[in-house]
Structures are given as structure tokens and as C-alpha cells.
């Protein structure tokens, strides 16, 4: 026990100095800038701009989480239960995105979805559309870009859950005459629900703090919380508002994380 404490104390000290002290400074700033009191929190929770950005962020994060986890489930199923060739190709497709920066991916989607991008050019050349479809500077582009980045992260908790499925249960269901679709919906899917919840938790928490992808693909038309905080700090000096929004975001994510972790623990048992 003493050896464990000796090893863990430096880590806790490092985390406290690196994260807790700066966060306490932000909390203090949220109560004191520009005037002492709860004015900043009142504005964040009542004014149209911050509340609209918060709800937009939550709505888009829910959409991104649903898209990412759904796509990741299909990819993971192929990776875990496909043929050796399919597994190898799928594993390569999962790993390659980790070698590409988020900025490069965002610019790649811009070149694909812009009015003069590859997709619009192909559709016009094939005669399917007369004029370019607006696919950037909107929420659609933000959801596509964020989902593309987060899908690989959702794969790993899903893969863990799928590999832990007892094959004997699936074999027994098949032997009793159940169809493949029924085995999937009534046995396989419920047995991987812990992985679905873990992937949902991971993707949602990551998506809350996204900045680069929404800023580039949204083009200022779909501002999320992280971008608004950046504007309040670097372009419109309102440090108190930025600090209050950061604290609200931190507490909100912490609350969601607590609820989902409790649910995950119950499902794991």
C-alpha cells in the first residue's frame, strides 16, 4: 500500500498543479471580471447568444455522437467478425486516420464539399445538379467533419465489448433455429451495450470541446462553445464571460460524465 501511494502521489501532484490550479484560477476570474458577483453566470444562462450557442453545441454533439457510434459499430463488426482479409482492410482504415492531423482532415473536407469542390464538380459533370449545393458553412459540414474524426475513437470500446461476447450463446441461439437477424437484435446487440455506452461517452465528451473543425467547416455560421470562448478571449475581450462559460461547460460535461459512468458501471456488473 505504501509503495502504491509513493507511486501515485507524484501523479496526483502533477495533475493538481497542471489542471486543478488553472481551473481554480478560471473559477475565480468568472466571479471577479469585470465586477465581483454572479453577473457573468447570469448572462451566460439568460442572454440569447450564449444560450443559443450552448443548445446548438449540445444538439450537434448528440447528432455527431449518434452518427459516429452507428458508423463505428458497423466498422467494428467487420473488424471483429469479418474474414481475415476484411479484418486487415478494416484495421488499416481504422489506423490511418490517426496519422492525419485534425487540421488536414478539415481542409480535406473543405476541398470535397465546397461549391467548387470534388463532390459538387462530379454532380454537375454528371448532370445531376445545375448549380452547386451549399455543403459547407453550415451544420451539415460540421457534423460530417466531426464524425469523421471521432469514428476511430468509438471503435475501440465497441471492439472490446464485441470480443467479450460469449460465442456459445450465439451458437446455442443458432442451434435453436433463430435467424441471424434475430440473433443480432436480441442477443448480440444487448451483449455489446456496454461498449455502445462507452463509445457514446467517449465521443460525446470529445465533441463538446471541438474547435478547429467547426470553425473551418462551419465558417462562422455554426459557432460552438469552444469557438465562442475563443472569441471572448482573443477577439472580444470578455474574459469573465469566457471563464463563466468554461465553468458551465466543465460542470455540464462533468454531470453528464457522472451519469453515464454510473450507468456504465451498472451495465458492467
mmCIF file of C-alpha atoms in Angstrom:
data_model
loop_
_atom_site.group_PDB
_atom_site.id
_atom_site.type_symbol
_atom_site.label_atom_id
_atom_site.label_comp_id
_atom_site.label_asym_id
_atom_site.label_seq_id
_atom_site.Cartn_x
_atom_site.Cartn_y
_atom_site.Cartn_z
ATOM 1 C CA UNK A 1 0.000 0.000 0.000
ATOM 2 C CA UNK A 2 2.798 2.416 0.862
ATOM 3 C CA UNK A 3 4.552 1.616 -2.394
ATOM 4 C CA UNK A 4 1.321 2.310 -4.286
ATOM 5 C CA UNK A 5 0.884 5.681 -2.544
ATOM 6 C CA UNK A 6 4.525 6.515 -3.202
ATOM 7 C CA UNK A 7 3.981 5.905 -6.912
ATOM 8 C CA UNK A 8 0.587 7.601 -7.227
ATOM 9 C CA UNK A 9 1.305 10.766 -5.220
ATOM 10 C CA UNK A 10 3.600 12.373 -7.846
ATOM 11 C CA UNK A 11 0.945 11.763 -10.493
ATOM 12 C CA UNK A 12 -1.773 13.345 -8.341
ATOM 13 C CA UNK A 13 0.518 16.276 -7.569
ATOM 14 C CA UNK A 14 1.251 16.784 -11.263
ATOM 15 C CA UNK A 15 -2.462 16.659 -12.162
ATOM 16 C CA UNK A 16 -3.269 19.094 -9.361
ATOM 17 C CA UNK A 17 -0.649 21.601 -10.484
ATOM 18 C CA UNK A 18 -1.409 21.180 -14.196
ATOM 19 C CA UNK A 19 -5.209 21.131 -14.117
ATOM 20 C CA UNK A 20 -6.716 21.962 -10.746
ATOM 21 C CA UNK A 21 -4.839 25.207 -10.071
ATOM 22 C CA UNK A 22 -5.536 26.695 -13.540
ATOM 23 C CA UNK A 23 -9.183 25.692 -13.254
ATOM 24 C CA UNK A 24 -9.469 27.371 -9.861
ATOM 25 C CA UNK A 25 -7.985 30.484 -11.462
ATOM 26 C CA UNK A 26 -10.680 30.366 -14.136
ATOM 27 C CA UNK A 27 -13.367 29.959 -11.470
ATOM 28 C CA UNK A 28 -12.017 32.995 -9.621
ATOM 29 C CA UNK A 29 -11.950 35.015 -12.854
ATOM 30 C CA UNK A 30 -15.564 34.075 -13.595
ATOM 31 C CA UNK A 31 -16.647 35.642 -10.289
ATOM 32 C CA UNK A 32 -14.454 38.764 -10.399
ATOM 33 C CA UNK A 33 -14.136 40.015 -14.009
ATOM 34 C CA UNK A 34 -15.256 42.675 -14.702
ATOM 35 C CA UNK A 35 -17.143 43.074 -11.400
ATOM 36 C CA UNK A 36 -17.415 40.715 -8.408
ATOM 37 C CA UNK A 37 -20.600 38.653 -8.298
ATOM 38 C CA UNK A 38 -22.679 36.259 -10.362
ATOM 39 C CA UNK A 39 -23.295 38.663 -13.250
ATOM 40 C CA UNK A 40 -21.271 36.611 -15.738
ATOM 41 C CA UNK A 41 -23.150 33.394 -14.919
ATOM 42 C CA UNK A 42 -26.470 35.209 -15.166
ATOM 43 C CA UNK A 43 -25.551 36.486 -18.630
ATOM 44 C CA UNK A 44 -24.302 33.090 -19.792
ATOM 45 C CA UNK A 45 -27.536 31.389 -18.725
ATOM 46 C CA UNK A 46 -30.003 34.076 -19.827
ATOM 47 C CA UNK A 47 -28.667 36.009 -22.839
ATOM 48 C CA UNK A 48 -29.632 34.794 -26.298
ATOM 49 C CA UNK A 49 -26.108 34.434 -27.717
ATOM 50 C CA UNK A 50 -24.531 32.134 -25.096
ATOM 51 C CA UNK A 51 -27.691 30.076 -24.510
ATOM 52 C CA UNK A 52 -28.160 29.646 -28.254
ATOM 53 C CA UNK A 53 -24.559 28.501 -28.642
ATOM 54 C CA UNK A 54 -24.904 26.062 -25.723
ATOM 55 C CA UNK A 55 -28.042 24.456 -27.162
ATOM 56 C CA UNK A 56 -26.513 24.324 -30.649
ATOM 57 C CA UNK A 57 -23.424 22.659 -29.212
ATOM 58 C CA UNK A 58 -25.467 20.055 -27.342
ATOM 59 C CA UNK A 59 -27.673 19.372 -30.372
ATOM 60 C CA UNK A 60 -24.765 18.964 -32.764
ATOM 61 C CA UNK A 61 -22.811 16.843 -30.262
ATOM 62 C CA UNK A 62 -25.782 14.492 -29.904
ATOM 63 C CA UNK A 63 -26.020 14.231 -33.705
ATOM 64 C CA UNK A 64 -22.269 13.650 -34.053
ATOM 65 C CA UNK A 65 -22.359 11.022 -31.306
ATOM 66 C CA UNK A 66 -25.232 9.156 -32.954
ATOM 67 C CA UNK A 67 -23.568 9.203 -36.384
ATOM 68 C CA UNK A 68 -20.113 8.290 -35.063
ATOM 69 C CA UNK A 69 -21.229 5.411 -32.842
ATOM 70 C CA UNK A 70 -23.539 3.989 -35.541
ATOM 71 C CA UNK A 71 -20.800 4.040 -38.183
ATOM 72 C CA UNK A 72 -18.224 2.758 -35.707
ATOM 73 C CA UNK A 73 -20.483 -0.165 -34.779
ATOM 74 C CA UNK A 74 -20.619 -1.355 -38.387
ATOM 75 C CA UNK A 75 -16.868 -0.880 -38.836
ATOM 76 C CA UNK A 76 -16.110 -2.686 -35.581
ATOM 77 C CA UNK A 77 -18.399 -5.574 -36.504
ATOM 78 C CA UNK A 78 -16.436 -6.052 -39.728
ATOM 79 C CA UNK A 79 -13.153 -5.744 -37.845
ATOM 80 C CA UNK A 80 -14.044 -8.282 -35.158
ATOM 81 C CA UNK A 81 -16.206 -10.783 -37.028
ATOM 82 C CA UNK A 82 -15.188 -10.437 -40.678
ATOM 83 C CA UNK A 83 -12.945 -12.668 -42.748
ATOM 84 C CA UNK A 84 -9.161 -12.291 -42.338
ATOM 85 C CA UNK A 85 -8.958 -10.096 -45.459
ATOM 86 C CA UNK A 86 -11.853 -7.899 -44.316
ATOM 87 C CA UNK A 87 -10.283 -7.587 -40.859
ATOM 88 C CA UNK A 88 -6.947 -6.489 -42.302
ATOM 89 C CA UNK A 89 -8.509 -3.878 -44.588
ATOM 90 C CA UNK A 90 -10.784 -2.600 -41.825
ATOM 91 C CA UNK A 91 -7.906 -2.356 -39.353
ATOM 92 C CA UNK A 92 -5.907 -0.325 -41.872
ATOM 93 C CA UNK A 93 -8.872 2.020 -42.389
ATOM 94 C CA UNK A 94 -9.167 2.467 -38.612
ATOM 95 C CA UNK A 95 -5.477 3.212 -38.054
ATOM 96 C CA UNK A 96 -4.733 5.526 -40.998
ATOM 97 C CA UNK A 97 -6.892 8.453 -39.705
ATOM 98 C CA UNK A 98 -4.733 8.623 -36.567
ATOM 99 C CA UNK A 99 -1.773 9.554 -38.775
ATOM 100 C CA UNK A 100 -3.576 12.617 -40.198
ATOM 101 C CA UNK A 101 -3.987 15.814 -38.189
ATOM 102 C CA UNK A 102 -7.396 17.282 -37.482
ATOM 103 C CA UNK A 103 -6.462 20.400 -39.482
ATOM 104 C CA UNK A 104 -5.570 18.352 -42.565
ATOM 105 C CA UNK A 105 -8.830 16.433 -42.312
ATOM 106 C CA UNK A 106 -10.856 19.645 -42.049
ATOM 107 C CA UNK A 107 -9.182 21.129 -45.139
ATOM 108 C CA UNK A 108 -9.745 17.824 -46.923
ATOM 109 C CA UNK A 109 -13.475 18.050 -46.274
ATOM 110 C CA UNK A 110 -13.448 21.680 -47.427
ATOM 111 C CA UNK A 111 -11.927 20.634 -50.749
ATOM 112 C CA UNK A 112 -14.519 17.874 -51.018
ATOM 113 C CA UNK A 113 -17.678 19.776 -50.011
ATOM 114 C CA UNK A 114 -17.091 23.374 -51.127
ATOM 115 C CA UNK A 115 -19.050 24.897 -54.026
ATOM 116 C CA UNK A 116 -16.126 24.192 -56.364
ATOM 117 C CA UNK A 117 -15.112 21.024 -54.562
ATOM 118 C CA UNK A 118 -14.875 17.498 -55.876
ATOM 119 C CA UNK A 119 -18.404 16.421 -54.927
ATOM 120 C CA UNK A 120 -20.187 19.394 -56.488
ATOM 121 C CA UNK A 121 -17.971 19.167 -59.578
ATOM 122 C CA UNK A 122 -18.764 15.476 -60.071
ATOM 123 C CA UNK A 123 -22.511 16.020 -59.600
ATOM 124 C CA UNK A 124 -22.516 18.872 -62.129
ATOM 125 C CA UNK A 125 -20.409 16.922 -64.650
ATOM 126 C CA UNK A 126 -22.866 14.011 -64.437
ATOM 127 C CA UNK A 127 -25.772 16.397 -64.967
ATOM 128 C CA UNK A 128 -27.417 15.583 -61.650
ATOM 129 C CA UNK A 129 -27.459 19.222 -60.487
ATOM 130 C CA UNK A 130 -27.477 22.557 -62.334
ATOM 131 C CA UNK A 131 -25.786 24.658 -59.658
ATOM 132 C CA UNK A 132 -23.551 23.906 -56.703
ATOM 133 C CA UNK A 133 -25.152 22.664 -53.484
ATOM 134 C CA UNK A 134 -24.134 24.573 -50.361
ATOM 135 C CA UNK A 135 -22.480 21.864 -48.254
ATOM 136 C CA UNK A 136 -20.058 23.979 -46.219
ATOM 137 C CA UNK A 137 -20.507 26.877 -43.800
ATOM 138 C CA UNK A 138 -23.420 25.009 -42.212
ATOM 139 C CA UNK A 139 -24.196 22.365 -39.605
ATOM 140 C CA UNK A 140 -24.090 19.532 -42.141
ATOM 141 C CA UNK A 141 -20.390 20.100 -42.806
ATOM 142 C CA UNK A 142 -19.664 20.367 -39.077
ATOM 143 C CA UNK A 143 -21.382 17.047 -38.345
ATOM 144 C CA UNK A 144 -19.589 15.323 -41.227
ATOM 145 C CA UNK A 145 -16.148 16.633 -40.240
ATOM 146 C CA UNK A 146 -16.518 15.918 -36.535
ATOM 147 C CA UNK A 147 -17.972 12.449 -37.118
ATOM 148 C CA UNK A 148 -15.145 11.548 -39.471
ATOM 149 C CA UNK A 149 -12.605 12.497 -36.812
ATOM 150 C CA UNK A 150 -14.347 10.727 -33.917
ATOM 151 C CA UNK A 151 -15.376 7.420 -35.513
ATOM 152 C CA UNK A 152 -11.981 5.723 -34.887
ATOM 153 C CA UNK A 153 -12.157 6.633 -31.199
ATOM 154 C CA UNK A 154 -15.552 4.924 -30.884
ATOM 155 C CA UNK A 155 -14.245 1.712 -32.433
ATOM 156 C CA UNK A 156 -12.068 0.562 -29.529
ATOM 157 C CA UNK A 157 -14.654 0.325 -26.699
ATOM 158 C CA UNK A 158 -17.012 -1.352 -29.167
ATOM 159 C CA UNK A 159 -14.309 -3.833 -30.180
ATOM 160 C CA UNK A 160 -13.672 -4.717 -26.539
ATOM 161 C CA UNK A 161 -17.368 -5.418 -25.971
ATOM 162 C CA UNK A 162 -17.725 -7.474 -29.151
ATOM 163 C CA UNK A 163 -14.678 -9.605 -28.367
ATOM 164 C CA UNK A 164 -16.138 -10.382 -24.939
ATOM 165 C CA UNK A 165 -19.353 -11.801 -26.389
ATOM 166 C CA UNK A 166 -19.674 -15.475 -25.468
ATOM 167 C CA UNK A 167 -19.714 -17.420 -28.733
ATOM 168 C CA UNK A 168 -21.508 -20.292 -27.025
ATOM 169 C CA UNK A 169 -24.585 -18.143 -26.563
ATOM 170 C CA UNK A 170 -24.656 -17.260 -30.272
ATOM 171 C CA UNK A 171 -24.104 -20.894 -31.229
ATOM 172 C CA UNK A 172 -26.930 -22.017 -28.937
ATOM 173 C CA UNK A 173 -29.311 -19.475 -30.441
ATOM 174 C CA UNK A 174 -28.360 -20.596 -33.949
ATOM 175 C CA UNK A 175 -28.853 -24.223 -32.978
ATOM 176 C CA UNK A 176 -32.349 -23.438 -31.701
ATOM 177 C CA UNK A 177 -33.329 -22.059 -35.098
ATOM 178 C CA UNK A 178 -33.036 -18.320 -34.557
ATOM 179 C CA UNK A 179 -32.339 -16.274 -37.672
ATOM 180 C CA UNK A 180 -29.170 -14.223 -37.978
ATOM 181 C CA UNK A 181 -31.154 -11.001 -37.716
ATOM 182 C CA UNK A 182 -32.896 -12.171 -34.549
ATOM 183 C CA UNK A 183 -29.594 -13.317 -33.027
ATOM 184 C CA UNK A 184 -28.144 -9.898 -33.723
ATOM 185 C CA UNK A 185 -31.033 -7.816 -32.367
ATOM 186 C CA UNK A 186 -31.958 -9.929 -29.357
ATOM 187 C CA UNK A 187 -28.582 -11.339 -28.285
ATOM 188 C CA UNK A 188 -25.520 -9.750 -29.865
ATOM 189 C CA UNK A 189 -26.628 -6.108 -29.670
ATOM 190 C CA UNK A 190 -27.713 -6.253 -25.993
ATOM 191 C CA UNK A 191 -24.490 -8.050 -25.069
ATOM 192 C CA UNK A 192 -22.457 -5.201 -26.593
ATOM 193 C CA UNK A 193 -24.498 -2.435 -24.967
ATOM 194 C CA UNK A 194 -21.681 -1.620 -22.529
ATOM 195 C CA UNK A 195 -19.407 -0.915 -25.491
ATOM 196 C CA UNK A 196 -22.064 1.281 -27.086
ATOM 197 C CA UNK A 197 -22.382 3.294 -23.892
ATOM 198 C CA UNK A 198 -18.610 3.576 -23.534
ATOM 199 C CA UNK A 199 -18.241 4.758 -27.136
ATOM 200 C CA UNK A 200 -21.099 7.230 -26.653
ATOM 201 C CA UNK A 201 -19.459 8.616 -23.539
ATOM 202 C CA UNK A 202 -16.068 8.980 -25.225
ATOM 203 C CA UNK A 203 -17.359 10.594 -28.416
ATOM 204 C CA UNK A 204 -19.746 12.988 -26.685
ATOM 205 C CA UNK A 205 -17.109 14.292 -24.265
ATOM 206 C CA UNK A 206 -14.606 14.753 -27.098
ATOM 207 C CA UNK A 207 -17.119 16.536 -29.322
ATOM 208 C CA UNK A 208 -18.103 19.081 -26.660
ATOM 209 C CA UNK A 209 -14.704 20.792 -26.848
ATOM 210 C CA UNK A 210 -14.166 20.736 -30.626
ATOM 211 C CA UNK A 211 -12.812 23.970 -32.079
ATOM 212 C CA UNK A 212 -10.850 23.589 -35.335
ATOM 213 C CA UNK A 213 -13.338 21.516 -37.341
ATOM 214 C CA UNK A 214 -16.469 23.594 -36.531
ATOM 215 C CA UNK A 215 -14.525 26.834 -37.089
ATOM 216 C CA UNK A 216 -13.324 25.797 -40.565
ATOM 217 C CA UNK A 217 -16.296 23.823 -41.866
ATOM 218 C CA UNK A 218 -18.912 25.952 -40.134
ATOM 219 C CA UNK A 219 -17.378 29.162 -41.448
ATOM 220 C CA UNK A 220 -18.682 31.210 -38.535
ATOM 221 C CA UNK A 221 -22.276 30.156 -39.253
ATOM 222 C CA UNK A 222 -22.340 27.302 -36.713
ATOM 223 C CA UNK A 223 -20.457 28.644 -33.722
ATOM 224 C CA UNK A 224 -19.987 26.158 -30.882
ATOM 225 C CA UNK A 225 -18.993 26.743 -27.262
ATOM 226 C CA UNK A 226 -15.235 26.361 -27.784
ATOM 227 C CA UNK A 227 -15.236 28.888 -30.620
ATOM 228 C CA UNK A 228 -17.315 31.358 -28.596
ATOM 229 C CA UNK A 229 -14.869 31.099 -25.690
ATOM 230 C CA UNK A 230 -12.009 31.771 -28.125
ATOM 231 C CA UNK A 231 -13.797 34.860 -29.471
ATOM 232 C CA UNK A 232 -14.413 36.194 -25.964
ATOM 233 C CA UNK A 233 -10.739 35.769 -25.057
ATOM 234 C CA UNK A 234 -8.848 36.823 -28.187
ATOM 235 C CA UNK A 235 -11.191 38.990 -30.278
ATOM 236 C CA UNK A 236 -13.853 40.437 -27.972
ATOM 237 C CA UNK A 237 -12.116 40.838 -24.598
ATOM 238 C CA UNK A 238 -14.698 39.454 -22.160
ATOM 239 C CA UNK A 239 -12.571 37.204 -20.009
ATOM 240 C CA UNK A 240 -15.165 36.942 -17.255
ATOM 241 C CA UNK A 241 -17.791 35.679 -19.693
ATOM 242 C CA UNK A 242 -15.317 33.245 -21.226
ATOM 243 C CA UNK A 243 -14.388 31.950 -17.762
ATOM 244 C CA UNK A 244 -18.038 31.590 -16.733
ATOM 245 C CA UNK A 245 -18.844 29.725 -19.943
ATOM 246 C CA UNK A 246 -15.842 27.440 -19.344
ATOM 247 C CA UNK A 247 -17.035 26.639 -15.816
ATOM 248 C CA UNK A 248 -20.589 25.969 -17.017
ATOM 249 C CA UNK A 249 -19.201 23.704 -19.751
ATOM 250 C CA UNK A 250 -16.963 21.886 -17.268
ATOM 251 C CA UNK A 251 -19.787 21.315 -14.792
ATOM 252 C CA UNK A 252 -22.187 20.230 -17.531
ATOM 253 C CA UNK A 253 -19.754 17.730 -19.003
ATOM 254 C CA UNK A 254 -18.876 16.518 -15.503
ATOM 255 C CA UNK A 255 -22.550 15.927 -14.715
ATOM 256 C CA UNK A 256 -23.152 14.047 -17.961
ATOM 257 C CA UNK A 257 -19.976 12.044 -17.396
ATOM 258 C CA UNK A 258 -21.078 11.112 -13.877
ATOM 259 C CA UNK A 259 -24.497 9.899 -15.007
ATOM 260 C CA UNK A 260 -23.122 7.891 -17.919
ATOM 261 C CA UNK A 261 -20.308 6.390 -15.826
ATOM 262 C CA UNK A 262 -22.805 5.221 -13.225
ATOM 263 C CA UNK A 263 -24.912 3.694 -15.967
ATOM 264 C CA UNK A 264 -21.809 2.085 -17.481
ATOM 265 C CA UNK A 265 -20.892 0.622 -14.096
ATOM 266 C CA UNK A 266 -24.368 -0.838 -13.659
ATOM 267 C CA UNK A 267 -24.242 -2.427 -17.107
ATOM 268 C CA UNK A 268 -20.747 -3.810 -16.490
ATOM 269 C CA UNK A 269 -21.995 -5.587 -13.351
#
